[in-house]
XYZ file of C-alpha atoms in Angstrom:
252
model
C 8.211 9.073 -76.376
C 4.632 10.236 -75.958
C 3.729 7.146 -73.931
C 6.750 7.666 -71.685
C 5.841 11.275 -71.054
C 2.271 10.330 -70.210
C 3.426 7.718 -67.739
C 5.738 10.183 -66.034
C 2.979 12.746 -65.720
C 0.602 10.198 -64.175
C 3.181 9.028 -61.631
C 3.957 12.584 -60.599
C 0.289 13.398 -60.163
C -0.345 10.302 -58.043
C 2.636 10.945 -55.780
C 1.585 14.538 -55.226
C -1.952 13.571 -54.306
C -0.708 11.181 -51.592
C 1.155 13.940 -49.710
C -1.052 15.855 -47.266
C -0.498 19.554 -47.034
C -0.036 21.184 -43.566
C -3.637 22.350 -43.447
C -4.991 18.814 -43.891
C -2.606 17.443 -41.254
C -3.707 20.118 -38.787
C -7.378 19.333 -39.433
C -6.768 15.618 -38.937
C -4.945 16.167 -35.627
C -7.705 18.440 -34.387
C -10.276 15.810 -35.325
C -8.394 13.082 -33.429
C -8.076 15.360 -30.381
C -11.799 16.178 -30.419
C -12.739 12.506 -30.648
C -10.429 11.654 -27.733
C -11.924 14.425 -25.601
C -15.442 13.288 -26.456
C -14.661 9.685 -25.478
C -13.093 10.829 -22.202
C -16.142 12.953 -21.349
C -18.491 10.080 -22.200
C -16.476 7.719 -19.979
C -16.563 10.215 -17.100
C -20.327 10.713 -17.453
C -20.858 6.929 -17.527
C -18.807 6.402 -14.377
C -20.580 9.305 -12.677
C -24.027 7.949 -13.521
C -23.053 4.324 -12.790
C -20.771 4.432 -9.713
C -19.460 1.186 -8.244
C -21.419 -0.092 -5.296
C -19.367 -0.159 -2.063
C -19.286 -3.955 -1.991
C -18.061 -4.009 -5.614
C -15.434 -1.451 -4.685
C -14.212 -3.608 -1.794
C -13.875 -6.683 -3.990
C -12.082 -4.640 -6.656
C -9.647 -3.261 -4.074
C -9.033 -6.765 -2.775
C -8.170 -7.991 -6.271
C -5.691 -5.132 -6.699
C -4.325 -5.528 -3.178
C -0.647 -6.038 -2.435
C 0.291 -9.443 -0.980
C 0.673 -9.684 2.781
C 4.361 -10.506 2.288
C 5.117 -6.841 1.505
C 5.132 -6.129 5.247
C 8.642 -5.260 6.343
C 10.210 -6.266 3.014
C 9.664 -3.306 0.666
C 11.038 -0.426 2.803
C 7.505 1.033 2.836
C 4.874 1.284 5.580
C 1.764 -0.832 5.148
C -1.952 -0.435 5.818
C -3.678 -3.773 6.409
C -7.460 -3.481 6.105
C -9.510 -6.322 7.598
C -13.028 -6.235 6.160
C -16.007 -8.479 5.381
C -18.818 -8.331 2.796
C -21.503 -8.035 5.500
C -19.749 -5.169 7.323
C -21.671 -1.919 6.794
C -18.895 0.229 8.268
C -16.471 -1.394 5.828
C -18.695 -0.262 2.984
C -18.817 3.264 4.383
C -15.027 3.358 4.644
C -14.343 1.925 1.167
C -14.523 5.203 -0.858
C -12.286 6.964 1.666
C -9.765 4.144 1.623
C -9.706 4.197 -2.186
C -8.951 7.929 -2.198
C -6.190 7.410 0.360
C -4.726 4.574 -1.713
C -4.687 6.744 -4.827
C -2.982 9.516 -2.860
C -0.337 7.433 -1.059
C -0.040 4.375 -3.305
C 3.556 5.144 -4.305
C 4.821 5.364 -0.717
C 2.554 2.973 1.187
C 1.512 -0.659 0.700
C -2.213 -1.366 0.943
C -3.310 -4.890 1.825
C -6.946 -6.028 1.923
C -7.883 -9.071 4.021
C -11.381 -10.549 3.735
C -12.237 -11.770 7.224
C -14.797 -14.218 5.831
C -12.052 -16.119 4.030
C -11.033 -19.144 6.102
C -7.399 -18.724 5.043
C -7.347 -15.306 6.738
C -7.752 -16.672 10.283
C -4.006 -16.948 11.021
C -3.638 -13.264 10.081
C -6.679 -12.310 12.141
C -5.095 -13.946 15.177
C -1.643 -12.498 14.480
C -3.024 -8.943 14.257
C -5.445 -9.406 17.163
C -8.502 -8.485 15.123
C -11.743 -8.624 17.115
C -13.760 -5.940 15.278
C -13.923 -4.652 11.719
C -13.114 -2.546 9.855
C -9.683 -2.922 11.436
C -6.883 -0.888 9.878
C -3.486 -2.002 11.119
C -0.834 0.668 10.534
C 2.572 -0.950 10.118
C 5.969 0.745 10.007
C 8.381 0.047 7.160
C 10.275 -2.431 9.352
C 7.128 -4.508 9.955
C 6.301 -3.130 13.412
C 2.594 -2.567 14.084
C 2.018 0.900 15.560
C -1.716 0.993 16.096
C -5.073 -0.158 14.796
C -7.820 2.220 13.722
C -11.276 0.744 14.220
C -14.498 1.748 12.479
C -15.277 4.372 9.805
C -12.512 6.797 10.768
C -12.189 10.323 9.301
C -10.015 10.638 6.227
C -7.913 13.345 7.873
C -6.885 10.961 10.678
C -5.601 8.373 8.273
C -3.844 10.972 6.114
C -1.947 12.415 9.075
C -0.968 8.965 10.362
C 0.257 7.912 6.917
C 2.288 11.084 6.545
C 4.156 10.230 9.753
C 4.620 6.607 8.624
C 6.160 7.805 5.357
C 8.535 10.127 7.232
C 9.454 7.322 9.638
C 10.149 5.048 6.669
C 12.713 7.534 5.364
C 14.428 7.440 8.750
C 14.290 3.656 8.986
C 15.871 3.382 5.550
C 18.522 6.013 6.199
C 22.190 5.385 6.902
C 21.937 7.459 10.092
C 19.362 5.114 11.573
C 21.353 2.054 10.565
C 24.474 3.523 12.175
C 22.481 4.301 15.318
C 21.264 0.718 15.430
C 24.809 -0.599 15.134
C 26.097 1.787 17.810
C 23.352 0.760 20.222
C 23.996 -2.909 19.537
C 27.707 -2.468 20.229
C 27.059 -0.520 23.419
C 24.597 -3.181 24.568
C 27.100 -5.954 23.835
C 29.871 -4.157 25.723
C 27.637 -3.593 28.743
C 26.602 -7.232 28.787
C 30.196 -8.395 28.401
C 31.251 -6.305 31.389
C 28.472 -7.676 33.588
C 28.849 -11.229 32.296
C 25.208 -11.424 31.153
C 25.985 -12.920 27.757
C 26.493 -16.658 27.669
C 26.422 -19.297 25.010
C 22.697 -18.754 24.634
C 23.076 -15.143 23.428
C 21.078 -12.098 24.503
C 17.910 -12.571 26.505
C 14.471 -11.321 25.472
C 14.426 -8.412 27.902
C 17.646 -7.012 26.468
C 16.307 -7.331 22.914
C 13.138 -5.474 23.910
C 15.158 -2.663 25.525
C 17.300 -2.288 22.409
C 14.269 -2.232 20.117
C 12.529 0.357 22.306
C 15.621 2.572 22.247
C 15.815 2.367 18.459
C 12.135 3.108 17.964
C 12.433 6.163 20.205
C 13.942 7.893 17.172
C 10.657 7.562 15.257
C 7.768 10.014 15.431
C 4.615 8.713 17.133
C 1.426 8.594 15.105
C -0.893 11.540 15.845
C -3.993 9.305 15.899
C -3.850 6.019 17.777
C -6.831 3.954 18.892
C -6.011 0.354 19.759
C -2.645 -1.074 20.768
C -3.218 -4.782 20.241
C 0.322 -5.624 21.319
C 0.448 -3.665 24.562
C 0.533 -6.927 26.542
C 2.591 -8.904 24.027
C 5.255 -6.517 22.704
C 7.438 -9.374 21.434
C 4.816 -10.023 18.720
C 4.554 -6.403 17.570
C 6.866 -6.930 14.608
C 4.990 -8.930 11.980
C 6.954 -11.339 9.812
C 5.024 -13.075 7.051
C 6.676 -15.806 5.023
C 5.479 -17.412 1.824
C 4.020 -20.853 2.466
C 5.788 -23.592 0.584
C 3.609 -26.128 -1.275
C 3.133 -29.301 0.760
C 1.498 -31.568 -1.822
C 4.762 -33.111 -2.944
C 6.006 -33.576 0.602
C 2.764 -35.187 1.769
C 2.715 -37.553 -1.125
C 6.331 -38.676 -0.751
């Protein structure tokens, strides 16, 4: 009986000692919070004293870049930045572009294209790039509005992106889709009455007129610099497709 009582007393004492009282729990939580704050401050000080060099920032942004195939397929506008490691203006623009990306990343796609990469030449030709930095501003439907060249002010890009985001809402709305259908029907009826539609379908001029009428509903960008497609409007809408592997086909 004595041994049993002793054992019970020991077990009770051990169990009690393992339970922390509210004061100890509060102290532990405060200690964890203070350590977390200290680590955050140390990380901030380290980043402040050791900022990324502009060229490192450009490469980092390229690695985190969206693929070019997001253009016209995600219901979001897109900024396509053509840059090169030797471009001093690209380095000057990099911190601004990073801030813009952090601000608009949820509503806008950001694509980085290294002009020194040989695989980028088809895109350079498609976008009509002849100077860098070249920021192509693309509507949500894949239509290129303008290109901003050089180290532009942050406020210009912010105001242009705000309009692109608003235009994207319109492009994705039912009202715009209904307007597109109504214009297409009206165009088809007019062509049927004049006998312009044959087995070959609608001609290019009619397609351009319809597209221009639809885009008249969108707000123009407040800051526009270079219209690469002024003389080739049929190429204004960019369509990028994934390249299929050709190794198997070439070996067959």
